[in-house]
PDB file of C-alpha atoms in Angstrom:
ATOM      1  CA  ILE D 283      24.068  87.596  88.852  1.00 53.00           C
ATOM      2  CA  GLY D 284      20.883  89.505  89.853  1.00 63.00           C
ATOM      3  CA  ALA D 285      17.359  88.145  89.986  1.00 68.00           C
ATOM      4  CA  GLY D 286      16.435  90.444  86.933  1.00 67.00           C
ATOM      5  CA  ARG D 287      19.360  89.175  85.202  1.00 70.00           C
ATOM      6  CA  MET D 288      18.517  85.374  85.986  1.00 64.00           C
ATOM      7  CA  LYS D 289      14.950  85.995  84.959  1.00 61.00           C
ATOM      8  CA  ASN D 290      15.859  86.979  81.872  1.00 65.00           C
ATOM      9  CA  PHE D 291      18.678  84.208  81.139  1.00 56.00           C
ATOM     10  CA  LEU D 292      15.822  81.860  81.808  1.00 55.00           C
ATOM     11  CA  LEU D 293      13.284  83.668  79.393  1.00 64.00           C
ATOM     12  CA  SER D 294      15.737  83.636  76.583  1.00 63.00           C
ATOM     13  CA  THR D 295      17.048  80.002  77.104  1.00 66.00           C
ATOM     14  CA  GLY D 296      13.324  78.967  77.418  1.00 63.00           C
ATOM     15  CA  PHE D 297      12.501  80.975  74.382  1.00 56.00           C
ATOM     16  CA  ALA D 298      15.155  79.331  72.318  1.00 64.00           C
ATOM     17  CA  ILE D 299      14.591  75.751  73.493  1.00 63.00           C
ATOM     18  CA  THR D 300      11.082  76.298  72.242  1.00 65.00           C
ATOM     19  CA  LEU D 301      11.940  77.773  68.968  1.00 63.00           C
ATOM     20  CA  ALA D 302      14.542  74.951  68.329  1.00 64.00           C
ATOM     21  CA  TYR D 303      11.671  72.281  69.338  1.00 59.00           C
ATOM     22  CA  VAL D 304       9.060  74.259  66.998  1.00 66.00           C
ATOM     23  CA  GLY D 305      11.842  74.375  64.391  1.00 65.00           C
ATOM     24  CA  VAL D 306      12.539  70.516  64.702  1.00 63.00           C
ATOM     25  CA  CYS D 307       8.618  69.962  64.456  1.00 58.00           C
ATOM     26  CA  LEU D 308       8.366  72.022  61.230  1.00 68.00           C
ATOM     27  CA  TYR D 309      11.257  70.400  59.590  1.00 59.00           C
ATOM     28  CA  LEU D 310       9.817  67.040  60.442  1.00 63.00           C
ATOM     29  CA  PHE D 311       6.459  67.965  59.107  1.00 62.00           C
ATOM     30  CA  LEU D 312       7.670  69.593  55.796  1.00 63.00           C
ATOM     31  CA  SER D 313      10.089  66.433  55.373  1.00 62.00           C
ATOM     32  CA  GLN D 314       7.989  63.604  56.411  1.00 65.00           C
ATOM     33  CA  ARG D 315       7.475  61.417  53.337  1.00 76.00           C
ATOM     34  CA  SER D 316      11.491  61.352  52.604  1.00 70.00           C
ATOM     35  CA  PHE D 317      11.566  59.344  56.105  1.00 71.00           C
ATOM     36  CA  ILE D 318       8.677  57.409  54.874  1.00 82.00           C
ATOM     37  CA  TYR D 319       9.299  56.404  51.333  1.00 88.00           C
ATOM     38  CA  PHE D 320      12.703  54.985  49.607  1.00 84.00           C
ATOM     39  CA  PRO D 321      11.797  54.614  46.185  1.00 86.00           C
ATOM     40  CA  THR D 322      13.944  52.193  44.362  1.00 84.00           C
ATOM     41  CA  GLU D 323      14.599  51.351  40.450  1.00 77.00           C
ATOM     42  CA  SER D 324      12.986  48.347  39.035  1.00 70.00           C
ATOM     43  CA  ALA D 325      15.430  45.579  37.945  1.00 66.00           C
ATOM     44  CA  GLN D 326      12.581  44.205  35.757  1.00 65.00           C
ATOM     45  CA  ALA D 327      13.949  43.652  32.195  1.00 62.00           C
ATOM     46  CA  ASP D 328      11.412  41.343  30.383  1.00 73.00           C
ATOM     47  CA  PRO D 329       8.837  43.163  28.626  1.00 71.00           C
ATOM     48  CA  ALA D 330       6.589  39.733  29.045  1.00 74.00           C
ATOM     49  CA  ALA D 331       6.588  40.316  32.601  1.00 87.00           C
ATOM     50  CA  SER D 332       5.723  43.722  32.734  1.00 89.00           C
ATOM     51  CA  ALA D 333       2.132  45.975  32.713  1.00 93.00           C
ATOM     52  CA  THR D 334       1.176  49.435  32.882  1.00 94.00           C
ATOM     53  CA  LEU D 335      -1.798  50.619  34.594  1.00 95.00           C
ATOM     54  CA  SER D 336      -3.024  54.106  34.315  1.00 95.00           C
ATOM     55  CA  VAL D 337      -4.428  55.782  37.382  1.00 95.00           C
ATOM     56  CA  SER D 338      -5.159  59.578  38.121  1.00 91.00           C
ATOM     57  CA  GLY D 339      -2.057  61.462  38.047  1.00 90.00           C
ATOM     58  CA  ALA D 340       0.293  58.733  37.293  1.00 95.00           C
ATOM     59  CA  SER D 341       1.307  55.586  35.464  1.00 96.00           C
ATOM     60  CA  LEU D 342       2.122  52.986  37.407  1.00 96.00           C
ATOM     61  CA  GLN D 343       4.441  49.872  36.559  1.00 94.00           C
ATOM     62  CA  LEU D 344       3.349  46.405  37.371  1.00 96.00           C
ATOM     63  CA  SER D 345       5.539  43.154  37.597  1.00 95.00           C
ATOM     64  CA  VAL D 346       3.239  40.479  36.386  1.00 96.00           C
ATOM     65  CA  ARG D 347       2.913  36.849  35.687  1.00 95.00           C
ATOM     66  CA  GLN D 348      -0.293  36.134  33.318  1.00 94.00           C
ATOM     67  CA  HIS D 349      -2.182  32.926  34.160  1.00 95.00           C
ATOM     68  CA  ALA D 350      -5.706  31.992  32.873  1.00 93.00           C
ATOM     69  CA  GLY D 351      -7.994  30.925  35.348  1.00 95.00           C
ATOM     70  CA  PRO D 352     -10.128  32.200  38.344  1.00 97.00           C
ATOM     71  CA  ASP D 353      -7.252  32.834  41.046  1.00 97.00           C
ATOM     72  CA  ALA D 354      -4.899  35.481  41.451  1.00 98.00           C
ATOM     73  CA  LEU D 355      -2.305  37.203  43.875  1.00 98.00           C
ATOM     74  CA  ILE D 356      -1.896  40.828  44.536  1.00 98.00           C
ATOM     75  CA  TYR D 357       1.389  41.529  46.137  1.00 98.00           C
ATOM     76  CA  PHE D 358       2.216  45.057  47.811  1.00 98.00           C
ATOM     77  CA  GLY D 359       5.690  45.379  48.898  1.00 96.00           C
ATOM     78  CA  GLY D 360       7.997  46.519  51.323  1.00 94.00           C
ATOM     79  CA  ASN D 361       9.689  50.139  51.387  1.00 89.00           C
ATOM     80  CA  ALA D 362      12.793  50.074  49.216  1.00 87.00           C
ATOM     81  CA  GLU D 363      11.477  47.068  47.928  1.00 91.00           C
ATOM     82  CA  ASP D 364      12.054  46.253  44.019  1.00 92.00           C
ATOM     83  CA  VAL D 365       8.888  43.890  44.067  1.00 94.00           C
ATOM     84  CA  SER D 366      10.237  42.574  40.649  1.00 92.00           C
ATOM     85  CA  HIS D 367      12.759  40.420  42.313  1.00 91.00           C
ATOM     86  CA  SER D 368      10.008  38.535  44.080  1.00 93.00           C
ATOM     87  CA  LEU D 369       7.972  37.678  40.869  1.00 94.00           C
ATOM     88  CA  ALA D 370       9.652  34.643  40.429  1.00 93.00           C
ATOM     89  CA  ALA D 371       9.357  33.133  43.737  1.00 94.00           C
ATOM     90  CA  PHE D 372       5.831  33.901  43.910  1.00 96.00           C
ATOM     91  CA  ALA D 373       5.029  32.352  40.591  1.00 95.00           C
ATOM     92  CA  ASP D 374       6.940  28.936  41.783  1.00 95.00           C
ATOM     93  CA  ALA D 375       4.985  29.290  44.915  1.00 94.00           C
ATOM     94  CA  PHE D 376       1.600  29.754  43.457  1.00 95.00           C
ATOM     95  CA  PRO D 377       1.915  28.154  39.855  1.00 95.00           C
ATOM     96  CA  ASP D 378      -1.870  27.988  39.478  1.00 95.00           C
ATOM     97  CA  TYR D 379      -2.212  32.127  40.178  1.00 97.00           C
ATOM     98  CA  ALA D 380      -1.703  34.983  37.881  1.00 97.00           C
ATOM     99  CA  ILE D 381       0.419  37.176  39.904  1.00 98.00           C
ATOM    100  CA  TYR D 382       0.127  41.401  40.014  1.00 98.00           C
ATOM    101  CA  MET D 383       2.881  43.221  41.885  1.00 97.00           C
ATOM    102  CA  LEU D 384       2.593  46.882  42.096  1.00 96.00           C
ATOM    103  CA  HIS D 385       5.614  49.154  41.663  1.00 95.00           C
ATOM    104  CA  TYR D 386       4.267  52.327  43.918  1.00 95.00           C
ATOM    105  CA  ARG D 387       4.177  55.970  42.585  1.00 95.00           C
ATOM    106  CA  GLY D 388       7.667  56.865  42.413  1.00 92.00           C
ATOM    107  CA  TYR D 389       8.963  53.136  42.688  1.00 92.00           C
ATOM    108  CA  GLY D 390      10.317  51.230  39.949  1.00 87.00           C
ATOM    109  CA  GLY D 391       9.490  53.127  36.897  1.00 89.00           C
ATOM    110  CA  SER D 392       6.232  54.306  38.367  1.00 94.00           C
ATOM    111  CA  SER D 393       5.508  58.332  37.904  1.00 94.00           C
ATOM    112  CA  GLY D 394       4.026  60.690  40.524  1.00 93.00           C
ATOM    113  CA  LYS D 395       5.034  60.761  44.353  1.00 93.00           C
ATOM    114  CA  PRO D 396       4.084  58.362  46.872  1.00 94.00           C
ATOM    115  CA  SER D 397       1.446  59.231  49.561  1.00 94.00           C
ATOM    116  CA  GLU D 398      -1.006  57.333  51.726  1.00 95.00           C
ATOM    117  CA  THR D 399      -3.998  58.856  49.627  1.00 95.00           C
ATOM    118  CA  ALA D 400      -2.396  58.173  46.641  1.00 96.00           C
ATOM    119  CA  LEU D 401      -1.006  54.381  47.102  1.00 96.00           C
ATOM    120  CA  HIS D 402      -4.644  53.410  48.644  1.00 97.00           C
ATOM    121  CA  ALA D 403      -6.352  55.157  45.307  1.00 97.00           C
ATOM    122  CA  ASP D 404      -4.003  52.956  43.406  1.00 97.00           C
ATOM    123  CA  ALA D 405      -4.191  49.734  45.063  1.00 98.00           C
ATOM    124  CA  HIS D 406      -7.989  50.033  44.514  1.00 97.00           C
ATOM    125  CA  ALA D 407      -7.619  50.752  40.841  1.00 97.00           C
ATOM    126  CA  LEU D 408      -5.413  47.619  40.678  1.00 98.00           C
ATOM    127  CA  PHE D 409      -7.815  45.455  42.486  1.00 98.00           C
ATOM    128  CA  GLU D 410     -10.681  46.646  40.083  1.00 97.00           C
ATOM    129  CA  MET D 411      -8.154  45.627  37.202  1.00 97.00           C
ATOM    130  CA  VAL D 412      -7.581  42.145  38.677  1.00 98.00           C
ATOM    131  CA  SER D 413     -11.034  41.524  39.375  1.00 97.00           C
ATOM    132  CA  ALA D 414     -12.313  41.950  36.234  1.00 96.00           C
ATOM    133  CA  ARG D 415     -10.000  39.093  35.176  1.00 95.00           C
ATOM    134  CA  HIS D 416     -10.152  36.501  37.744  1.00 97.00           C
ATOM    135  CA  ARG D 417     -12.915  35.463  40.527  1.00 96.00           C
ATOM    136  CA  ASN D 418     -10.646  34.570  43.671  1.00 97.00           C
ATOM    137  CA  ILE D 419      -8.059  37.057  44.716  1.00 97.00           C
ATOM    138  CA  VAL D 420      -5.365  36.698  47.762  1.00 97.00           C
ATOM    139  CA  LEU D 421      -3.658  39.987  48.928  1.00 98.00           C
ATOM    140  CA  VAL D 422      -0.223  39.622  50.211  1.00 98.00           C
ATOM    141  CA  GLY D 423       1.157  42.845  51.845  1.00 98.00           C
ATOM    142  CA  ARG D 424       4.930  43.254  53.443  1.00 98.00           C
ATOM    143  CA  SER D 425       5.844  45.604  55.780  1.00 96.00           C
ATOM    144  CA  LEU D 426       4.643  49.172  54.262  1.00 96.00           C
ATOM    145  CA  GLY D 427       2.282  47.203  52.000  1.00 97.00           C
ATOM    146  CA  SER D 428       0.603  45.501  54.827  1.00 98.00           C
ATOM    147  CA  GLY D 429      -1.240  48.570  55.780  1.00 97.00           C
ATOM    148  CA  ILE D 430      -2.642  48.968  51.745  1.00 98.00           C
ATOM    149  CA  VAL D 431      -3.702  45.445  52.140  1.00 98.00           C
ATOM    150  CA  VAL D 432      -5.757  45.818  55.544  1.00 98.00           C
ATOM    151  CA  ARG D 433      -7.616  48.845  54.057  1.00 97.00           C
ATOM    152  CA  LEU D 434      -8.125  47.503  50.740  1.00 98.00           C
ATOM    153  CA  ALA D 435      -9.384  44.037  52.284  1.00 97.00           C
ATOM    154  CA  ALA D 436     -11.888  45.773  54.626  1.00 97.00           C
ATOM    155  CA  THR D 437     -13.927  47.151  51.641  1.00 94.00           C
ATOM    156  CA  ARG D 438     -13.285  44.434  48.765  1.00 95.00           C
ATOM    157  CA  PRO D 439     -14.097  40.849  48.644  1.00 95.00           C
ATOM    158  CA  VAL D 440     -10.724  38.635  48.573  1.00 97.00           C
ATOM    159  CA  SER D 441     -10.646  35.143  49.293  1.00 96.00           C
ATOM    160  CA  ARG D 442      -7.249  35.248  51.606  1.00 96.00           C
ATOM    161  CA  ILE D 443      -4.947  38.208  52.957  1.00 98.00           C
ATOM    162  CA  VAL D 444      -1.379  37.352  54.189  1.00 98.00           C
ATOM    163  CA  LEU D 445       0.525  40.089  55.997  1.00 98.00           C
ATOM    164  CA  VAL D 446       4.055  39.827  56.309  1.00 98.00           C
ATOM    165  CA  THR D 447       5.880  41.774  59.279  1.00 98.00           C
ATOM    166  CA  PRO D 448       3.018  43.983  59.423  1.00 98.00           C
ATOM    167  CA  TYR D 449       2.261  47.148  62.010  1.00 97.00           C
ATOM    168  CA  ASP D 450      -0.740  48.515  63.610  1.00 97.00           C
ATOM    169  CA  SER D 451      -0.078  52.024  62.558  1.00 95.00           C
ATOM    170  CA  PHE D 452       2.601  54.411  61.559  1.00 90.00           C
ATOM    171  CA  VAL D 453       1.863  56.752  64.185  1.00 90.00           C
ATOM    172  CA  ASN D 454       2.697  54.217  66.850  1.00 91.00           C
ATOM    173  CA  LEU D 455       5.613  53.370  65.083  1.00 89.00           C
ATOM    174  CA  ALA D 456       6.866  57.356  64.830  1.00 84.00           C
ATOM    175  CA  LYS D 457       6.038  57.555  68.672  1.00 85.00           C
ATOM    176  CA  ARG D 458       8.597  54.941  69.334  1.00 81.00           C
ATOM    177  CA  GLN D 459      11.181  57.085  67.056  1.00 75.00           C
ATOM    178  CA  PHE D 460      10.370  60.625  68.251  1.00 75.00           C
ATOM    179  CA  PRO D 461       8.805  60.403  71.596  1.00 74.00           C
ATOM    180  CA  TYR D 462       8.910  64.105  72.495  1.00 71.00           C
ATOM    181  CA  VAL D 463       7.179  64.954  69.107  1.00 73.00           C
ATOM    182  CA  PRO D 464       3.530  65.092  68.665  1.00 73.00           C
ATOM    183  CA  VAL D 465       3.661  62.545  65.632  1.00 74.00           C
ATOM    184  CA  GLY D 466       0.008  62.347  65.878  1.00 71.00           C
ATOM    185  CA  LEU D 467      -0.639  65.823  64.804  1.00 75.00           C
ATOM    186  CA  LEU D 468       2.244  66.111  62.482  1.00 75.00           C
ATOM    187  CA  LEU D 469       2.030  62.608  60.637  1.00 80.00           C
ATOM    188  CA  GLN D 470      -0.054  62.919  57.333  1.00 85.00           C
ATOM    189  CA  ASP D 471       0.293  59.359  56.285  1.00 91.00           C
ATOM    190  CA  LYS D 472      -0.857  57.461  59.291  1.00 93.00           C
ATOM    191  CA  TYR D 473      -1.985  53.767  57.701  1.00 95.00           C
ATOM    192  CA  GLU D 474      -3.858  52.886  60.509  1.00 96.00           C
ATOM    193  CA  SER D 475      -4.288  49.520  60.038  1.00 97.00           C
ATOM    194  CA  TRP D 476      -5.760  48.965  63.407  1.00 97.00           C
ATOM    195  CA  ARG D 477      -9.069  50.901  62.206  1.00 97.00           C
ATOM    196  CA  TYR D 478      -9.625  48.613  59.517  1.00 98.00           C
ATOM    197  CA  ALA D 479      -8.680  45.029  60.579  1.00 98.00           C
ATOM    198  CA  PRO D 480     -12.210  44.538  62.797  1.00 98.00           C
ATOM    199  CA  LEU D 481     -13.943  45.089  59.478  1.00 97.00           C
ATOM    200  CA  ILE D 482     -12.220  42.388  57.854  1.00 98.00           C
ATOM    201  CA  LYS D 483     -13.694  38.835  57.891  1.00 95.00           C
ATOM    202  CA  THR D 484     -11.623  36.947  55.183  1.00 96.00           C
ATOM    203  CA  HIS D 485      -9.226  34.314  56.805  1.00 96.00           C
ATOM    204  CA  THR D 486      -5.904  36.621  57.350  1.00 97.00           C
ATOM    205  CA  LEU D 487      -2.260  34.864  57.953  1.00 97.00           C
ATOM    206  CA  ILE D 488      -0.084  37.356  60.139  1.00 98.00           C
ATOM    207  CA  LEU D 489       3.707  36.283  59.528  1.00 98.00           C
ATOM    208  CA  ALA D 490       6.196  38.035  62.063  1.00 97.00           C
ATOM    209  CA  ALA D 491       9.913  37.722  61.795  1.00 97.00           C
ATOM    210  CA  GLU D 492      11.551  36.518  64.840  1.00 97.00           C
ATOM    211  CA  ASN D 493      14.102  39.002  65.141  1.00 97.00           C
ATOM    212  CA  ASP D 494      12.673  41.799  63.658  1.00 97.00           C
ATOM    213  CA  GLU D 495      14.659  44.917  63.974  1.00 95.00           C
ATOM    214  CA  VAL D 496      12.401  47.285  62.421  1.00 95.00           C
ATOM    215  CA  ILE D 497       8.646  46.416  63.481  1.00 96.00           C
ATOM    216  CA  PRO D 498       8.351  45.934  67.273  1.00 95.00           C
ATOM    217  CA  ARG D 499       6.817  42.841  68.257  1.00 96.00           C
ATOM    218  CA  GLU D 500       4.167  44.938  70.277  1.00 96.00           C
ATOM    219  CA  SER D 501       2.992  46.444  67.115  1.00 97.00           C
ATOM    220  CA  THR D 502       2.439  43.319  65.157  1.00 98.00           C
ATOM    221  CA  LEU D 503       0.419  41.696  68.226  1.00 98.00           C
ATOM    222  CA  SER D 504      -1.604  44.920  68.708  1.00 97.00           C
ATOM    223  CA  LEU D 505      -2.822  44.476  65.058  1.00 98.00           C
ATOM    224  CA  PHE D 506      -3.465  40.843  65.455  1.00 98.00           C
ATOM    225  CA  GLY D 507      -5.649  41.815  68.561  1.00 97.00           C
ATOM    226  CA  ALA D 508      -7.700  44.196  66.438  1.00 98.00           C
ATOM    227  CA  PHE D 509      -9.221  41.597  64.360  1.00 98.00           C
ATOM    228  CA  ALA D 510     -12.312  39.903  65.266  1.00 97.00           C
ATOM    229  CA  PRO D 511     -11.906  36.601  66.944  1.00 96.00           C
ATOM    230  CA  GLY D 512     -11.004  33.826  64.647  1.00 95.00           C
ATOM    231  CA  VAL D 513     -10.253  36.026  61.719  1.00 97.00           C
ATOM    232  CA  ALA D 514      -6.550  35.995  61.916  1.00 97.00           C
ATOM    233  CA  ARG D 515      -3.711  33.666  63.174  1.00 96.00           C
ATOM    234  CA  MET D 516      -0.124  34.546  63.622  1.00 97.00           C
ATOM    235  CA  LYS D 517       2.784  32.481  62.715  1.00 96.00           C
ATOM    236  CA  VAL D 518       6.250  33.704  63.867  1.00 96.00           C
ATOM    237  CA  ILE D 519       9.157  32.697  61.451  1.00 96.00           C
ATOM    238  CA  ALA D 520      11.888  31.834  63.400  1.00 95.00           C
ATOM    239  CA  GLY D 521      15.757  32.855  63.245  1.00 95.00           C
ATOM    240  CA  VAL D 522      14.827  35.641  60.492  1.00 97.00           C
ATOM    241  CA  GLY D 523      14.743  39.368  60.814  1.00 97.00           C
ATOM    242  CA  HIS D 524      12.413  42.093  59.203  1.00 97.00           C
ATOM    243  CA  ASN D 525      14.463  41.920  55.587  1.00 94.00           C
ATOM    244  CA  SER D 526      15.294  38.386  55.630  1.00 96.00           C
ATOM    245  CA  ILE D 527      12.114  36.704  56.458  1.00 97.00           C
ATOM    246  CA  SER D 528      11.353  35.657  52.610  1.00 95.00           C
ATOM    247  CA  SER D 529      14.698  33.730  52.886  1.00 93.00           C
ATOM    248  CA  SER D 530      13.033  31.086  55.032  1.00 93.00           C
ATOM    249  CA  PRO D 531      11.239  28.106  53.837  1.00 90.00           C
ATOM    250  CA  GLY D 532       8.947  28.231  56.714  1.00 91.00           C
ATOM    251  CA  TYR D 533       8.119  31.704  55.052  1.00 94.00           C
ATOM    252  CA  TRP D 534       6.769  29.998  51.740  1.00 94.00           C
ATOM    253  CA  SER D 535       5.211  26.694  53.253  1.00 92.00           C
ATOM    254  CA  ALA D 536       3.482  29.113  55.623  1.00 93.00           C
ATOM    255  CA  MET D 537       2.124  31.450  52.934  1.00 89.00           C
ATOM    256  CA  LYS D 538       0.870  28.409  50.754  1.00 83.00           C
ATOM    257  CA  THR D 539      -0.907  26.710  53.337  1.00 74.00           C
ATOM    258  CA  PRO D 540      -4.709  27.908  53.253  1.00 65.00           C
ATOM    259  CA  GLU D 541      -5.482  27.287  57.077  1.00 61.00           C
TER     260      GLU D 541
END
């Protein structure tokens, strides 16, 4: 092969590789939310345990356990989670609390499409509704929901926070999945919990799964380190994974213990 032909071959190959790389980046950018959100239907069939919250652009379904008094718990669940399945367990664990569980946009009968901006706005709307009825509010966020809770708690008065299998940011998680893609530039929904954690002054409990196969321990530890000293404490639940953590008795006993 002559030098000219070799040069043309290398140029053509380089162009093809560059074009393919750009195509992959474009595909990931345009379809990224299909990789982030996995809406589920709701199993909630009891009208007495349901409520509706109207927000801009959507009608949101809530799973609720009404209870008079100053105390309430708001739960923001994980991805692909039907939060109605957790209502009974939380009602048993917190018998003196009103319970409110948000079905994200596009999940469990809620209309609209999920995005970071929309879910944060919905979380604030739910908090305003609950705070008008109850004085002391506990926030619990699991996996995806931990990022919603951290940002909400940075700007709203809450009595206690529980973060279950949390992460520091979606950007850092995505970098592990796509190490050769500029995810920091492409990702629209970044959920940068590390950015808001230093603003939180309320006692925070972080519950990590010993065998978490979804959120790397480094990500959870990074978030833990972002809190001001003495604000957060971390407990590792032994023998469980990302999705099985709530099956452990240690999960519920830790969550119910204020300190």
